[in-house]
Amino acid sequence: MKPSFVPTAAEFLRLSPEILLVLAGTLVLVLEGITGGRRGRELGRLCLAALWAALIASVAASRQPGLAFSGLVSADEFAGFFRVVVIAGGLLVALFSGPYLRRESAERGEYYALLLYSVAGQCLMASAAELIILFIALETSSIASYVLAGYLRADRRANEAAVKYFLLGSFASAFLLYGVALVYGAAGSTWLVEIRAALARPPVAATPLVGAAAAFLFVGFAFKVSAAPFQIWAPDVYQGAPAPVAAFLSAGPKAAAFAGLLRVFMTAFEPVSANWEDIVWISALATMIIGNFAALLQSNIKRLLAYSSIAHAGYVMVAVAAHSSIGTAAAMFYLAAYVFMNVGAFAVVSYFARQGERYVQVDDLAGLAWKQPAVAALLSLFLLSLIGVPLTGGFFGKFYVFKAALEAGLVWLTVLGLLNSAVAAYYYLRILVVMYMREPAEAASDLTPPTAPVQAALWASAVATLLLGIFPSAVLEYASQAARLAP
Amino acid sequence: MNLLDVVLILPLAGFLLLLFLPREREQTIRRVALGFALLTFVLSLGLAVGYRGAGEFAFVTDKPWIRSPEIRYHVALDGLSLWLVLLTTLLTPVGILVSWNYISRRVKEFYALFLLLEFGLIGVFVALDLILFYVFWEVSLVPMYFLIGVWGHERRIYAAVKFFLFTMAGSVLMLAAIIYLYTYAGTFDYVELLRLQAAGNLAFRRGEELLLFLGFFIAFAIKVPLFPLHTWLPDAHVEAPTAGSVMLASVMLKMGCYGLLRFLLPLFPQASRECAPWIVGLAIAGIIYGALVALVQPNMKKLVAYTSVSHLGFVVLGIFTFSQLGADGAVYQMINHGISTGALFVLVGFLYERKHSLEIADYGGVATPAPNLAAVFMITALASAGLPTLNNFVGEYLVLQGTAQVNFRWAVLAATGVILAAGYMLWLYQRVFFGPAPESVREHVYDLKRREWAAMLPLVALMVWLGTASETFLPAIRQTNAWILERARTSGEVRVQLSMPREEAKP
């Protein structure tokens, strides 16, 4: 775009969250080497500090919206919103990862470094204005998360999860990259706005390359957000990965991939929207149905939450299918609510699982409410929010999503989606039933109260879930504004 | 902040306070809960005293809650909601009193949830913003789910989940309809919607009105419950603890009836009229079916539960006659049913506390060891069976009179429900209270205690009051119904139709 090779201070500010995160990740790695791997706990604190700094930097960056680094990065409100969401998700996960890793005697700096790199990739995904950068960001986030999934080297399930995730993920990335190449072939550019300009000319838009490119890009993103029919990896990976990593995978990467999807399809492929709208709503419907109905049959809580996270990707897809700035805002709001409630639920799972993840069956939670009332109440809040009961973030998420869909005329998709959420109530209720209506079992009996970091993560998620459920205006208005302004 | 806001918020404050009390101090928790419930009740009496609306909303508070889309905290009272709010605030302390000894485990959670339930229920009856209404509708669902599931009888989990899923399935459709209505009207505010409609700015295409109507109707019909959507009710009522059954039967079922009158008829007058014959058919089927099934129940609680299906059929019948008398009777019957069926559940609960059985066959001759209990039960049973001078008679009479004006055959069919009611009630009474008392009854069944008197006396007094001095209650109801029916009859189309045409009238 602009042929200036010396970035200005404002441009550095616009990329500051990513810069901070990558520097902090590298610092953690270096310190890890110097201290010989004995200072995991302190490095965890460093990681938290870096995430806080990046959070502040994101807010500061969104105050100075604009392009940076030759127009490769667009630090607008849209990017700012998603940066805050993924960093908040990373923060919460980092908080309760510490106790989990110490329990497994695996708290080392590299975990935190990988986490930071992955979050950096996600932030960049949200702010990329060009497809190559987007691809690099996606890979940065993904490769770090492949390693995180297999972080517990001695654990066979984690290994399986990591290999599966890596192989399938690489395929998806290849599809995405192929799509980028085809777009370049058709439109002669990898800049989103330039692609839009090119596709606005009917002869370009009519070439078969464009359709193929959009399809390949969609496959890549659909894999990352675990939308049907590319959701198959999610249950196995979430179940096998360490619980905090599963929490992390279900939150940040998904939100960031949606950011990329929204930006690419609402910007670059906007002129040919008539060709992809149908595919999106069919995928949305299939994702909701597969996620919800498969979740009904699960007995492992991590697997259950994995299917539930597929279903939630389906709800967000409904908002994408609405294809309007209201829909984009709804998707953003939904993802924000989803990150908090889902990470919160996973935080309880990771606290409850104990050493070696012995207790990850739904039935293990029996009687938790009478042994740890506060934890059970918080998990109930997250589950009610996942169901979509009012006064929680999940309700307004669904409300805005389906409102956008109805305004876009997707009446039957809305009705089916809402009925889906009634089906979903069943499997979330099962967890409540077990916690409150069964007598305490062995697993709940010898439970020590959660440590301070876990408490902090739980309460922070709960407060965010409630705030989004009682006072959603501010966040929604910000999202609406961001959705309107995004190029 | 006016009196209504205080009445609404007090239970929520009680809920929050209870959360912070230490769980060991059970007696304190009970007293605090009762204190909040009584205070709420006393203040709500002020609503009845201060209410002198002439078909207008009173105690209005209208504040913005969410800016985009605009959702308002808009609450108010009219003649329809006034008595339902009072019913809620009356039965909450009754429920707390009857749970005093019955609930011995997890006391703190029980009373906290009970007050949260009261908050949700009052909210449903006063919310005038559709989303706010939906919020309260769902908020009342969660505590009831826990009340059934945690403190219920053997099959409590099945009943609780079934209750939740039935309601949820209905309410998501209602949510879809609410949002769809918004895309039409650009507002969630009920009063604003009525204004738009009166000005002719809210005209639906025919099929659309029907879909919107069904979205709301299914949610309300499940909650009423209208035959054949009633199957959750016997399970939920039987498995719930006494106080839960009381709140379910007395107040929660009224949420559906209230919704029909408040939202369905005024907002979708044409669809309401067109579907009326079908709905009336289902209502009459429910009246007869509920009564017949009640007749053969061996379980007391289940018997009372099925009488609800029958009695609520009268309410729906009255509403969908579109006649003033029918609608007045329907509202009156909502209150009556709340009082008399609530009382029946309380009394059955007393028997259960004594003998730990709900089977009729385990009882007999209870009148000998417990004459006062028998007397109170007698009055309640007769009230429920529709004896003149007691409350149900007035409501049922008005409904039947209103129905007869519109279609005599409907009235004849519905009247069989009253006859059957006398049958199942008196037969139940005979089997439980008369005859020889088995050893176990003489040993375990004792008479009413002071706390139990305190719970029952207001209910019995109200049965007599409602049965003999209906003019205390009816004027407010009449005014509100008059304008609802006015809209249901005339607005939305040019063809004015004051009664149902006879040809369509076959149920």
mmCIF file of N, CA and C in Angstrom, chain B residues 199-278:
data_model
loop_
_atom_site.group_PDB
_atom_site.id
_atom_site.type_symbol
_atom_site.label_atom_id
_atom_site.label_comp_id
_atom_site.label_asym_id
_atom_site.label_seq_id
_atom_site.Cartn_x
_atom_site.Cartn_y
_atom_site.Cartn_z
ATOM 1 N N ALA B 199 -53.259 2.233 16.130
ATOM 2 C CA ALA B 199 -53.132 3.193 15.041
ATOM 3 C C ALA B 199 -53.103 2.506 13.682
ATOM 4 N N GLY B 200 -53.199 1.177 13.698
ATOM 5 C CA GLY B 200 -53.214 0.445 12.436
ATOM 6 C C GLY B 200 -51.842 0.242 11.836
ATOM 7 N N ASN B 201 -50.786 0.443 12.657
ATOM 8 C CA ASN B 201 -49.430 0.289 12.130
ATOM 9 C C ASN B 201 -48.833 -1.090 12.414
ATOM 10 N N LEU B 202 -49.666 -2.001 12.791
ATOM 11 C CA LEU B 202 -49.132 -3.316 13.143
ATOM 12 C C LEU B 202 -50.015 -4.374 12.492
ATOM 13 N N ALA B 203 -50.077 -4.301 11.184
ATOM 14 C CA ALA B 203 -50.924 -5.262 10.477
ATOM 15 C C ALA B 203 -50.045 -6.383 9.937
ATOM 16 N N PHE B 204 -50.402 -7.598 10.283
ATOM 17 C CA PHE B 204 -49.616 -8.741 9.813
ATOM 18 C C PHE B 204 -50.293 -9.343 8.595
ATOM 19 N N ARG B 205 -49.451 -10.029 7.815
ATOM 20 C CA ARG B 205 -50.070 -10.899 6.812
ATOM 21 C C ARG B 205 -50.705 -12.058 7.564
ATOM 22 N N ARG B 206 -51.664 -12.707 6.922
ATOM 23 C CA ARG B 206 -52.478 -13.675 7.628
ATOM 24 C C ARG B 206 -51.628 -14.820 8.204
ATOM 25 N N GLY B 207 -50.821 -15.427 7.348
ATOM 26 C CA GLY B 207 -50.010 -16.550 7.805
ATOM 27 C C GLY B 207 -49.048 -16.143 8.897
ATOM 28 N N GLU B 208 -48.541 -14.921 8.784
ATOM 29 C CA GLU B 208 -47.566 -14.463 9.767
ATOM 30 C C GLU B 208 -48.183 -14.311 11.144
ATOM 31 N N GLU B 209 -49.381 -13.729 11.162
ATOM 32 C CA GLU B 209 -50.016 -13.571 12.465
ATOM 33 C C GLU B 209 -50.230 -14.928 13.102
ATOM 34 N N LEU B 210 -50.582 -15.904 12.279
ATOM 35 C CA LEU B 210 -50.818 -17.239 12.815
ATOM 36 C C LEU B 210 -49.531 -17.816 13.411
ATOM 37 N N LEU B 211 -48.411 -17.622 12.696
ATOM 38 C CA LEU B 211 -47.145 -18.148 13.206
ATOM 39 C C LEU B 211 -46.762 -17.474 14.517
ATOM 40 N N LEU B 212 -46.898 -16.150 14.548
ATOM 41 C CA LEU B 212 -46.577 -15.426 15.776
ATOM 42 C C LEU B 212 -47.481 -15.891 16.907
ATOM 43 N N PHE B 213 -48.745 -16.008 16.581
ATOM 44 C CA PHE B 213 -49.722 -16.472 17.565
ATOM 45 C C PHE B 213 -49.280 -17.820 18.123
ATOM 46 N N LEU B 214 -48.916 -18.744 17.222
ATOM 47 C CA LEU B 214 -48.537 -20.081 17.677
ATOM 48 C C LEU B 214 -47.281 -20.036 18.532
ATOM 49 N N GLY B 215 -46.328 -19.179 18.148
ATOM 50 C CA GLY B 215 -45.108 -19.066 18.947
ATOM 51 C C GLY B 215 -45.421 -18.753 20.398
ATOM 52 N N PHE B 216 -46.295 -17.772 20.603
ATOM 53 C CA PHE B 216 -46.682 -17.436 21.973
ATOM 54 C C PHE B 216 -47.581 -18.525 22.559
ATOM 55 N N PHE B 217 -48.530 -18.961 21.743
ATOM 56 C CA PHE B 217 -49.555 -19.853 22.276
ATOM 57 C C PHE B 217 -48.961 -21.151 22.817
ATOM 58 N N ILE B 218 -48.001 -21.724 22.068
ATOM 59 C CA ILE B 218 -47.445 -23.007 22.514
ATOM 60 C C ILE B 218 -46.749 -22.844 23.866
ATOM 61 N N ALA B 219 -46.009 -21.741 24.001
ATOM 62 C CA ALA B 219 -45.344 -21.505 25.287
ATOM 63 C C ALA B 219 -46.366 -21.408 26.419
ATOM 64 N N PHE B 220 -47.429 -20.656 26.178
ATOM 65 C CA PHE B 220 -48.434 -20.484 27.236
ATOM 66 C C PHE B 220 -49.198 -21.780 27.477
ATOM 67 N N ALA B 221 -49.512 -22.482 26.374
ATOM 68 C CA ALA B 221 -50.312 -23.696 26.517
ATOM 69 C C ALA B 221 -49.561 -24.767 27.290
ATOM 70 N N ILE B 222 -48.243 -24.816 27.099
ATOM 71 C CA ILE B 222 -47.464 -25.787 27.870
ATOM 72 C C ILE B 222 -47.518 -25.424 29.347
ATOM 73 N N LYS B 223 -47.461 -24.125 29.614
ATOM 74 C CA LYS B 223 -47.401 -23.696 31.002
ATOM 75 C C LYS B 223 -48.758 -23.830 31.692
ATOM 76 N N VAL B 224 -49.860 -23.718 30.933
ATOM 77 C CA VAL B 224 -51.185 -23.683 31.579
ATOM 78 C C VAL B 224 -51.481 -24.896 32.455
ATOM 79 N N PRO B 225 -51.342 -26.126 32.069
ATOM 80 C CA PRO B 225 -51.049 -26.700 30.775
ATOM 81 C C PRO B 225 -52.351 -27.106 30.100
ATOM 82 N N LEU B 226 -52.375 -26.913 28.809
ATOM 83 C CA LEU B 226 -53.567 -27.260 28.047
ATOM 84 C C LEU B 226 -53.406 -28.691 27.552
ATOM 85 N N PHE B 227 -54.446 -29.493 27.710
ATOM 86 C CA PHE B 227 -54.461 -30.828 27.117
ATOM 87 C C PHE B 227 -54.155 -30.677 25.637
ATOM 88 N N PRO B 228 -53.316 -31.437 24.990
ATOM 89 C CA PRO B 228 -52.531 -32.583 25.456
ATOM 90 C C PRO B 228 -51.081 -32.245 25.786
ATOM 91 N N LEU B 229 -50.793 -31.006 26.191
ATOM 92 C CA LEU B 229 -49.409 -30.642 26.527
ATOM 93 C C LEU B 229 -49.169 -30.712 28.033
ATOM 94 N N HIS B 230 -50.062 -31.402 28.728
ATOM 95 C CA HIS B 230 -50.046 -31.356 30.190
ATOM 96 C C HIS B 230 -49.162 -32.410 30.827
ATOM 97 N N THR B 231 -48.514 -33.267 30.013
ATOM 98 C CA THR B 231 -47.945 -34.469 30.634
ATOM 99 C C THR B 231 -46.830 -34.185 31.631
ATOM 100 N N TRP B 232 -46.222 -33.007 31.554
ATOM 101 C CA TRP B 232 -45.177 -32.700 32.544
ATOM 102 C C TRP B 232 -45.780 -32.449 33.914
ATOM 103 N N LEU B 233 -47.054 -32.019 33.922
ATOM 104 C CA LEU B 233 -47.633 -31.514 35.164
ATOM 105 C C LEU B 233 -47.791 -32.566 36.252
ATOM 106 N N PRO B 234 -48.401 -33.736 35.963
ATOM 107 C CA PRO B 234 -48.532 -34.713 37.049
ATOM 108 C C PRO B 234 -47.174 -35.095 37.621
ATOM 109 N N ASP B 235 -46.184 -35.277 36.755
ATOM 110 C CA ASP B 235 -44.860 -35.628 37.256
ATOM 111 C C ASP B 235 -44.299 -34.545 38.155
ATOM 112 N N ALA B 236 -44.326 -33.323 37.662
ATOM 113 C CA ALA B 236 -43.724 -32.232 38.425
ATOM 114 C C ALA B 236 -44.450 -32.037 39.754
ATOM 115 N N HIS B 237 -45.776 -32.047 39.718
ATOM 116 C CA HIS B 237 -46.533 -31.796 40.956
ATOM 117 C C HIS B 237 -46.321 -32.898 41.976
ATOM 118 N N VAL B 238 -46.302 -34.134 41.497
ATOM 119 C CA VAL B 238 -46.202 -35.239 42.430
ATOM 120 C C VAL B 238 -44.813 -35.290 43.054
ATOM 121 N N GLU B 239 -43.794 -35.033 42.242
ATOM 122 C CA GLU B 239 -42.438 -35.192 42.749
ATOM 123 C C GLU B 239 -41.949 -33.991 43.539
ATOM 124 N N ALA B 240 -42.551 -32.839 43.333
ATOM 125 C CA ALA B 240 -42.074 -31.636 44.011
ATOM 126 C C ALA B 240 -42.335 -31.726 45.517
ATOM 127 N N PRO B 241 -41.533 -31.045 46.326
ATOM 128 C CA PRO B 241 -41.870 -30.947 47.742
ATOM 129 C C PRO B 241 -43.148 -30.121 47.892
ATOM 130 N N THR B 242 -43.781 -30.204 49.048
ATOM 131 C CA THR B 242 -45.077 -29.550 49.215
ATOM 132 C C THR B 242 -45.070 -28.102 48.747
ATOM 133 N N ALA B 243 -44.096 -27.344 49.240
ATOM 134 C CA ALA B 243 -44.081 -25.922 48.897
ATOM 135 C C ALA B 243 -43.910 -25.735 47.395
ATOM 136 N N GLY B 244 -43.124 -26.624 46.789
ATOM 137 C CA GLY B 244 -42.938 -26.538 45.345
ATOM 138 C C GLY B 244 -44.232 -26.810 44.606
ATOM 139 N N SER B 245 -44.966 -27.844 45.044
ATOM 140 C CA SER B 245 -46.253 -28.129 44.407
ATOM 141 C C SER B 245 -47.187 -26.944 44.548
ATOM 142 N N VAL B 246 -47.177 -26.339 45.742
ATOM 143 C CA VAL B 246 -48.064 -25.202 45.976
ATOM 144 C C VAL B 246 -47.747 -24.085 44.986
ATOM 145 N N MET B 247 -46.467 -23.737 44.880
ATOM 146 C CA MET B 247 -46.120 -22.621 43.992
ATOM 147 C C MET B 247 -46.379 -22.993 42.541
ATOM 148 N N LEU B 248 -46.092 -24.233 42.194
ATOM 149 C CA LEU B 248 -46.347 -24.682 40.822
ATOM 150 C C LEU B 248 -47.814 -24.544 40.476
ATOM 151 N N ALA B 249 -48.651 -25.177 41.300
ATOM 152 C CA ALA B 249 -50.072 -25.219 40.978
ATOM 153 C C ALA B 249 -50.702 -23.848 41.115
ATOM 154 N N SER B 250 -50.368 -23.170 42.210
ATOM 155 C CA SER B 250 -51.099 -21.947 42.501
ATOM 156 C C SER B 250 -50.646 -20.792 41.639
ATOM 157 N N VAL B 251 -49.363 -20.696 41.391
ATOM 158 C CA VAL B 251 -48.883 -19.496 40.716
ATOM 159 C C VAL B 251 -48.315 -19.777 39.332
ATOM 160 N N MET B 252 -47.467 -20.804 39.224
ATOM 161 C CA MET B 252 -46.782 -20.974 37.935
ATOM 162 C C MET B 252 -47.736 -21.300 36.797
ATOM 163 N N LEU B 253 -48.766 -22.074 37.088
ATOM 164 C CA LEU B 253 -49.707 -22.399 36.016
ATOM 165 C C LEU B 253 -50.418 -21.136 35.541
ATOM 166 N N LYS B 254 -50.523 -20.173 36.440
ATOM 167 C CA LYS B 254 -51.214 -18.926 36.065
ATOM 168 C C LYS B 254 -50.385 -18.090 35.106
ATOM 169 N N MET B 255 -49.082 -18.372 35.060
ATOM 170 C CA MET B 255 -48.255 -17.628 34.107
ATOM 171 C C MET B 255 -48.763 -17.837 32.692
ATOM 172 N N GLY B 256 -49.130 -19.069 32.382
ATOM 173 C CA GLY B 256 -49.632 -19.360 31.050
ATOM 174 C C GLY B 256 -50.965 -18.673 30.797
ATOM 175 N N CYS B 257 -51.884 -18.803 31.762
ATOM 176 C CA CYS B 257 -53.208 -18.185 31.594
ATOM 177 C C CYS B 257 -53.061 -16.676 31.460
ATOM 178 N N TYR B 258 -52.210 -16.127 32.321
ATOM 179 C CA TYR B 258 -51.975 -14.683 32.284
ATOM 180 C C TYR B 258 -51.462 -14.270 30.919
ATOM 181 N N GLY B 259 -50.516 -15.043 30.394
ATOM 182 C CA GLY B 259 -49.950 -14.724 29.084
ATOM 183 C C GLY B 259 -51.017 -14.715 28.005
ATOM 184 N N LEU B 260 -51.928 -15.677 28.082
ATOM 185 C CA LEU B 260 -52.986 -15.738 27.073
ATOM 186 C C LEU B 260 -53.778 -14.436 27.061
ATOM 187 N N LEU B 261 -54.160 -13.994 28.255
ATOM 188 C CA LEU B 261 -54.998 -12.799 28.321
ATOM 189 C C LEU B 261 -54.208 -11.528 28.047
ATOM 190 N N ARG B 262 -53.025 -11.460 28.625
ATOM 191 C CA ARG B 262 -52.255 -10.232 28.537
ATOM 192 C C ARG B 262 -51.699 -10.014 27.132
ATOM 193 N N PHE B 263 -51.124 -11.040 26.540
ATOM 194 C CA PHE B 263 -50.412 -10.823 25.288
ATOM 195 C C PHE B 263 -51.138 -11.382 24.068
ATOM 196 N N LEU B 264 -51.659 -12.590 24.210
ATOM 197 C CA LEU B 264 -52.143 -13.268 23.016
ATOM 198 C C LEU B 264 -53.377 -12.587 22.434
ATOM 199 N N LEU B 265 -54.383 -12.390 23.286
ATOM 200 C CA LEU B 265 -55.631 -11.843 22.763
ATOM 201 C C LEU B 265 -55.482 -10.425 22.219
ATOM 202 N N PRO B 266 -54.856 -9.519 22.980
ATOM 203 C CA PRO B 266 -54.764 -8.149 22.446
ATOM 204 C C PRO B 266 -53.833 -8.036 21.245
ATOM 205 N N LEU B 267 -52.731 -8.800 21.236
ATOM 206 C CA LEU B 267 -51.760 -8.589 20.160
ATOM 207 C C LEU B 267 -52.140 -9.323 18.882
ATOM 208 N N PHE B 268 -52.765 -10.465 19.016
ATOM 209 C CA PHE B 268 -53.119 -11.232 17.809
ATOM 210 C C PHE B 268 -54.598 -11.553 17.798
ATOM 211 N N PRO B 269 -55.429 -10.522 17.736
ATOM 212 C CA PRO B 269 -56.859 -10.747 17.893
ATOM 213 C C PRO B 269 -57.443 -11.668 16.818
ATOM 214 N N GLN B 270 -56.973 -11.463 15.592
ATOM 215 C CA GLN B 270 -57.604 -12.225 14.525
ATOM 216 C C GLN B 270 -57.265 -13.708 14.629
ATOM 217 N N ALA B 271 -55.980 -13.981 14.814
ATOM 218 C CA ALA B 271 -55.578 -15.384 14.950
ATOM 219 C C ALA B 271 -56.236 -16.001 16.172
ATOM 220 N N SER B 272 -56.364 -15.228 17.258
ATOM 221 C CA SER B 272 -56.997 -15.767 18.453
ATOM 222 C C SER B 272 -58.425 -16.188 18.152
ATOM 223 N N ARG B 273 -59.106 -15.333 17.419
ATOM 224 C CA ARG B 273 -60.501 -15.668 17.108
ATOM 225 C C ARG B 273 -60.580 -16.886 16.205
ATOM 226 N N GLU B 274 -59.656 -16.928 15.236
ATOM 227 C CA GLU B 274 -59.750 -18.038 14.294
ATOM 228 C C GLU B 274 -59.428 -19.371 14.947
ATOM 229 N N CYS B 275 -58.496 -19.335 15.904
ATOM 230 C CA CYS B 275 -58.112 -20.607 16.530
ATOM 231 C C CYS B 275 -59.017 -20.966 17.702
ATOM 232 N N ALA B 276 -59.867 -20.019 18.101
ATOM 233 C CA ALA B 276 -60.648 -20.218 19.326
ATOM 234 C C ALA B 276 -61.409 -21.542 19.356
ATOM 235 N N PRO B 277 -62.100 -21.935 18.282
ATOM 236 C CA PRO B 277 -62.849 -23.196 18.384
ATOM 237 C C PRO B 277 -61.961 -24.379 18.704
ATOM 238 N N TRP B 278 -60.776 -24.410 18.112
ATOM 239 C CA TRP B 278 -59.854 -25.511 18.398
ATOM 240 C C TRP B 278 -59.416 -25.484 19.848
#
